[in-house]
Coordinates of C-alpha atoms in Angstrom, one line a residue:
M1 CA -17.7 22.4 12.9
G2 CA -16.5 22.2 16.5
M3 CA -18.5 19.1 17.3
F4 CA -17.5 17.5 14.0
L5 CA -13.8 18.1 14.8
F6 CA -14.2 16.9 18.4
K7 CA -15.8 13.6 17.3
R8 CA -13.0 13.0 14.8
L9 CA -10.3 13.8 17.4
A10 CA -11.9 11.4 19.9
T11 CA -12.1 8.7 17.3
F12 CA -8.5 9.4 16.4
A13 CA -7.3 9.1 20.0
A14 CA -9.3 5.9 20.7
T15 CA -8.0 4.2 17.5
L16 CA -4.4 5.1 18.4
A17 CA -4.8 3.6 21.8
A18 CA -6.4 0.4 20.4
A19 CA -3.7 0.1 17.8
S20 CA -0.9 0.4 20.4
L21 CA -2.5 -2.4 22.5
V22 CA -2.9 -4.7 19.5
V23 CA 0.7 -4.1 18.4
F24 CA 2.0 -4.8 21.9
L25 CA 0.0 -8.0 22.4
V26 CA 0.8 -9.4 19.0
L27 CA 4.5 -9.0 19.5
E28 CA 4.2 -10.4 23.0
I29 CA 2.8 -13.8 21.8
L30 CA 5.5 -14.2 19.2
P31 CA 7.8 -17.2 19.9
G32 CA 11.5 -16.6 20.7
N33 CA 13.5 -14.4 22.9
A34 CA 15.5 -11.3 22.0
A35 CA 18.1 -12.1 24.7
Q36 CA 18.5 -15.6 23.4
V37 CA 19.0 -14.3 19.9
M38 CA 21.6 -11.8 21.0
M39 CA 23.5 -14.3 23.1
G40 CA 23.4 -17.1 20.5
P41 CA 22.1 -20.7 20.8
D42 CA 25.0 -21.8 22.9
A43 CA 24.6 -19.3 25.6
S44 CA 23.9 -20.5 29.2
P45 CA 20.4 -20.0 30.6
E46 CA 22.0 -17.8 33.4
A47 CA 23.6 -15.5 30.8
V48 CA 20.4 -15.3 28.9
A49 CA 18.4 -14.5 32.0
A50 CA 20.9 -11.8 33.1
L51 CA 20.6 -10.1 29.7
A52 CA 16.8 -10.4 29.7
A53 CA 16.8 -8.6 33.1
Q54 CA 19.1 -6.0 31.8
L55 CA 16.8 -5.3 28.8
G56 CA 13.7 -5.3 31.1
L57 CA 12.2 -8.4 29.5
D58 CA 11.7 -10.1 32.8
Q59 CA 9.1 -7.5 33.9
P60 CA 5.4 -8.2 33.6
A61 CA 3.7 -7.3 30.3
P62 CA 1.5 -4.5 31.8
V63 CA 4.5 -2.8 33.3
R64 CA 6.4 -3.0 30.0
Y65 CA 3.3 -1.7 28.1
A66 CA 3.0 1.2 30.5
Q67 CA 6.7 2.0 30.1
W68 CA 6.5 1.9 26.4
I69 CA 3.5 4.2 26.1
G70 CA 5.0 6.6 28.6
G71 CA 8.2 6.6 26.5
L72 CA 6.2 7.3 23.3
L73 CA 4.4 10.2 24.9
S74 CA 7.7 11.7 26.1
G75 CA 9.5 11.1 22.8
D76 CA 11.6 8.2 24.1
M77 CA 11.4 5.1 22.0
G78 CA 14.0 3.2 23.9
E79 CA 17.3 1.7 22.7
S80 CA 17.7 -0.9 20.0
H81 CA 19.0 -4.2 21.2
A82 CA 20.7 -5.0 17.9
Y83 CA 22.1 -1.6 16.9
G84 CA 22.8 -0.3 20.4
T85 CA 21.5 3.2 19.4
P86 CA 18.3 5.0 20.3
V87 CA 15.3 3.8 18.2
R88 CA 14.2 7.4 17.6
D89 CA 17.5 8.2 15.7
L90 CA 17.1 5.0 13.7
V91 CA 13.5 5.8 12.8
L92 CA 14.2 9.4 11.9
E93 CA 17.1 8.4 9.7
R94 CA 15.0 5.8 7.8
L95 CA 11.9 8.0 7.5
A96 CA 14.0 10.5 5.5
L97 CA 13.8 7.9 2.7
T98 CA 10.5 6.1 3.3
V99 CA 8.2 9.1 3.5
P100 CA 9.5 10.8 0.3
L101 CA 9.3 7.4 -1.5
A102 CA 5.7 6.9 -0.4
L103 CA 4.8 10.5 -1.3
M104 CA 6.4 10.2 -4.7
A105 CA 4.6 6.9 -5.3
M106 CA 1.3 8.5 -4.2
A107 CA 1.8 11.5 -6.5
I108 CA 2.5 9.1 -9.5
T109 CA -0.6 7.1 -8.5
A110 CA -2.9 10.2 -8.3
V111 CA -1.7 11.7 -11.6
L112 CA -2.0 8.5 -13.6
A113 CA -5.2 7.3 -12.0
L114 CA -7.1 10.6 -12.4
L115 CA -6.0 11.1 -16.0
A116 CA -6.8 7.5 -16.9
G117 CA -10.1 7.4 -15.0
V118 CA -11.5 10.6 -16.3
Y119 CA -10.4 9.8 -19.8
A120 CA -12.1 6.4 -19.6
A121 CA -15.3 7.9 -18.3
A122 CA -15.3 10.6 -21.0
H123 CA -15.0 7.8 -23.6
H124 CA -17.4 5.4 -22.0
R125 CA -18.0 2.3 -24.0
R126 CA -15.6 3.3 -26.7
W127 CA -12.1 2.0 -27.5
G128 CA -10.4 4.5 -25.2
D129 CA -12.4 3.2 -22.3
V130 CA -11.9 -0.4 -23.1
G131 CA -8.1 0.1 -23.6
V132 CA -7.7 1.9 -20.3
M133 CA -9.7 -0.6 -18.3
A134 CA -7.7 -3.5 -19.9
L135 CA -4.4 -1.8 -18.8
A136 CA -5.9 -1.2 -15.4
Q137 CA -6.8 -4.9 -15.0
I138 CA -3.3 -5.9 -16.0
G139 CA -1.9 -3.4 -13.5
I140 CA -4.0 -4.8 -10.7
A141 CA -2.7 -8.3 -11.4
I142 CA 1.0 -7.4 -11.3
P143 CA 2.8 -8.0 -7.9
N144 CA 4.9 -5.0 -6.8
F145 CA 8.1 -7.0 -6.2
W146 CA 7.8 -8.7 -9.7
F147 CA 7.3 -5.4 -11.4
A148 CA 10.2 -4.0 -9.5
I149 CA 12.5 -6.7 -10.8
L150 CA 11.3 -6.1 -14.3
L151 CA 12.1 -2.4 -13.9
I152 CA 15.6 -3.2 -12.7
L153 CA 16.2 -5.6 -15.6
L154 CA 15.0 -3.0 -18.2
F155 CA 16.2 0.3 -16.9
S156 CA 19.2 -0.8 -14.8
V157 CA 20.6 -3.9 -16.5
K158 CA 19.6 -3.4 -20.1
L159 CA 19.4 0.4 -20.6
Q160 CA 21.6 1.3 -17.6
W161 CA 19.7 4.5 -17.0
F162 CA 19.3 4.0 -13.3
S163 CA 21.1 2.3 -10.5
A164 CA 19.9 -1.2 -9.6
G165 CA 19.8 -0.4 -5.9
G166 CA 21.2 1.6 -3.1
F167 CA 20.6 5.2 -2.0
P168 CA 23.2 8.0 -2.3
G169 CA 21.6 10.3 0.3
W170 CA 20.0 13.7 0.1
T171 CA 23.1 15.8 0.7
E172 CA 26.5 16.1 -1.1
A173 CA 28.2 15.3 2.2
S174 CA 26.7 11.8 2.0
G175 CA 27.9 11.3 -1.6
G176 CA 24.6 12.2 -3.3
G177 CA 22.3 15.1 -3.6
P178 CA 18.6 15.9 -4.2
L179 CA 18.6 15.0 -7.9
Q180 CA 20.5 11.8 -7.3
A181 CA 18.3 10.8 -4.5
L182 CA 15.1 11.4 -6.5
Q183 CA 16.6 9.4 -9.3
A184 CA 17.3 6.5 -7.0
L185 CA 13.7 6.6 -5.7
L186 CA 12.0 6.9 -9.1
L187 CA 12.0 3.2 -10.0
P188 CA 10.8 2.0 -6.5
A189 CA 8.1 4.7 -6.6
I190 CA 6.9 3.4 -10.0
A191 CA 6.9 -0.2 -8.8
L192 CA 4.8 0.9 -5.8
A193 CA 2.4 3.1 -7.8
V194 CA 1.5 0.8 -10.7
V195 CA -1.0 -1.4 -8.8
Q196 CA -2.5 1.4 -6.8
A197 CA -2.9 3.6 -9.9
A198 CA -4.7 0.8 -11.7
I199 CA -7.1 0.4 -8.7
L200 CA -7.7 4.1 -8.4
A201 CA -8.3 4.5 -12.1
R202 CA -11.2 2.1 -12.0
I203 CA -12.6 3.8 -8.9
T204 CA -12.3 7.2 -10.6
R205 CA -14.0 6.0 -13.7
S206 CA -17.0 4.6 -11.8
A207 CA -17.3 7.7 -9.6
V208 CA -17.2 10.1 -12.6
L209 CA -19.7 8.0 -14.6
E210 CA -22.1 8.1 -11.6
V211 CA -21.9 11.9 -11.3
L212 CA -22.2 12.4 -15.1
R213 CA -25.8 11.1 -14.8
E214 CA -26.8 13.8 -12.3
D215 CA -29.2 16.5 -13.3
F216 CA -26.9 19.4 -12.5
V217 CA -24.4 18.1 -15.2
R218 CA -27.2 18.3 -17.8
T219 CA -28.1 21.7 -16.5
A220 CA -24.5 23.0 -16.8
R221 CA -24.3 21.6 -20.4
A222 CA -27.6 23.2 -21.3
K223 CA -26.3 26.6 -20.2
G224 CA -23.5 26.3 -22.8
L225 CA -20.7 24.8 -20.7
S226 CA -18.4 22.7 -22.8
R227 CA -18.1 19.0 -22.0
Q228 CA -14.5 19.3 -20.9
A229 CA -15.2 22.3 -18.6
A230 CA -18.2 20.5 -17.0
L231 CA -16.1 17.3 -16.6
W232 CA -13.1 18.9 -14.9
G233 CA -14.8 21.8 -13.2
H234 CA -18.0 20.2 -11.8
V235 CA -18.1 16.4 -12.2
L236 CA -14.6 15.6 -10.9
R237 CA -15.1 17.6 -7.7
N238 CA -18.3 15.9 -6.9
A239 CA -16.8 12.5 -7.7
M240 CA -13.8 13.0 -5.4
I241 CA -15.2 11.6 -2.1
P242 CA -14.9 7.9 -3.0
V243 CA -11.6 8.7 -4.8
V244 CA -10.2 10.5 -1.7
T245 CA -11.3 7.6 0.4
V246 CA -9.4 5.1 -1.7
M247 CA -6.4 7.4 -1.9
G248 CA -6.2 7.5 1.9
L249 CA -6.3 3.7 2.1
Q250 CA -3.7 3.4 -0.7
F251 CA -1.2 5.7 1.0
A252 CA -1.3 3.2 3.9
N253 CA -0.7 0.4 1.4
L254 CA 2.2 2.3 -0.1
L255 CA 3.8 2.7 3.4
A256 CA 3.4 -1.0 4.0
G257 CA 4.5 -1.9 0.5
T258 CA 7.9 -0.2 1.1
I259 CA 8.9 -3.2 3.2
V260 CA 9.1 -5.4 0.1
V261 CA 10.2 -2.8 -2.5
E262 CA 13.0 -1.4 -0.2
N263 CA 14.4 -4.8 0.1
V264 CA 14.3 -5.4 -3.7
F265 CA 16.1 -2.1 -4.4
Y266 CA 18.3 -2.4 -1.2
L267 CA 17.1 1.0 0.1
P268 CA 17.9 1.8 3.7
G269 CA 14.4 2.9 4.6
L270 CA 11.9 2.1 7.4
G271 CA 10.7 -1.1 5.6
R272 CA 14.2 -2.6 5.5
L273 CA 14.8 -1.6 9.1
I274 CA 11.6 -3.5 10.1
F275 CA 12.7 -6.6 8.1
Q276 CA 16.2 -6.6 9.6
S277 CA 14.8 -6.0 13.1
I278 CA 12.4 -9.0 12.8
A279 CA 15.3 -11.2 11.7
N280 CA 17.3 -10.0 14.8
R281 CA 14.3 -10.3 17.2
D282 CA 14.8 -6.6 18.0
L283 CA 11.3 -6.2 19.3
V284 CA 11.9 -2.7 20.6
V285 CA 12.5 -1.5 17.0
V286 CA 9.8 -3.6 15.5
R287 CA 7.2 -2.5 18.0
N288 CA 7.9 1.2 17.5
C289 CA 8.2 1.0 13.7
V290 CA 4.9 -0.9 13.4
M291 CA 3.2 1.5 15.8
L292 CA 4.6 4.4 13.7
L293 CA 3.2 2.9 10.5
A294 CA -0.2 2.3 12.3
A295 CA -0.2 5.9 13.5
M296 CA 0.5 7.1 9.9
V297 CA -2.4 5.2 8.6
I298 CA -4.7 6.6 11.3
V299 CA -3.5 10.1 10.7
V300 CA -4.2 9.7 6.9
N301 CA -7.7 8.5 7.7
F302 CA -8.2 11.4 10.0
V303 CA -7.1 13.8 7.3
V304 CA -9.4 12.1 4.8
D305 CA -12.3 12.7 7.2
L306 CA -11.5 16.4 7.3
L307 CA -11.2 16.5 3.5
Y308 CA -14.7 15.0 3.2
A309 CA -16.0 18.1 5.0
A310 CA -14.0 20.4 2.7
I311 CA -15.1 18.7 -0.5
D312 CA -18.7 18.1 0.5
P313 CA -20.2 20.2 3.4
R314 CA -23.1 17.8 3.5
V315 CA -20.8 15.2 5.2
K316 CA -20.1 17.7 8.0
A317 CA -23.7 18.6 8.4
S318 CA -24.9 15.0 8.6
D319 CA -22.5 14.3 11.4
L320 CA -23.7 17.1 13.7

């Protein structure tokens, strides 16, 4: 177990380092200048150069990269050029919305997909299977932002059950509360979850069908175990490895998908912060936010690797 964990941690650290280098280099080659954007198109070259020196943009790229990594390791993300506040405070404020939104969307995705996938597998080649797979195919074809607009038109404009946008906050001091906040995140979470649930339902169905053909399932049924008990107690557990893999990748997609959905619902989350920072050429915020999203994806994959070993000990043994 120790060697397995050591290898995973080494891979985790190397992937983080590579991701930070890619994020920095990609943003370095982008056209434009943050100082020029802040000063305006009519600013003199001398004023722009002075502001660039003040922001540290005149230093060599390796020096700025080293300073950025050193700041990340010490918890200092720098200061936003556009907002004039520490990036860490901005990110923490926006994560209080984005993370619950992604987790809610992932929970909806997992519940819908597992129920639909297992049901379709249990009714293989019958009308229930055909109907679920048809709905899943439709769900895959629906863009998140278009489905979000449909949800707003139906539940906000027509039925007036939910607000069309905005976020009241998690506390009463901010004008909201936990219930109001969850209600404001429900439609965005559904908009994010519909495509991912459709994909995961198809993966779950295929994995369950493959396990159903195994000998141990026939043995369990021959010993008198009911079909439902064998399905949920034995088959689903052994079919979870490909499902968990896809769920890990999907959580990364949900985090990235918040950039679009948060703008549709006008939610002040991390995705909207990235969008506004790109428009303002606030590269300090963009760099740190993108790196944070990349780190979240890498952490999710690391957790998925550990879950492999918990679900199927053969994975851990084969890696030693």
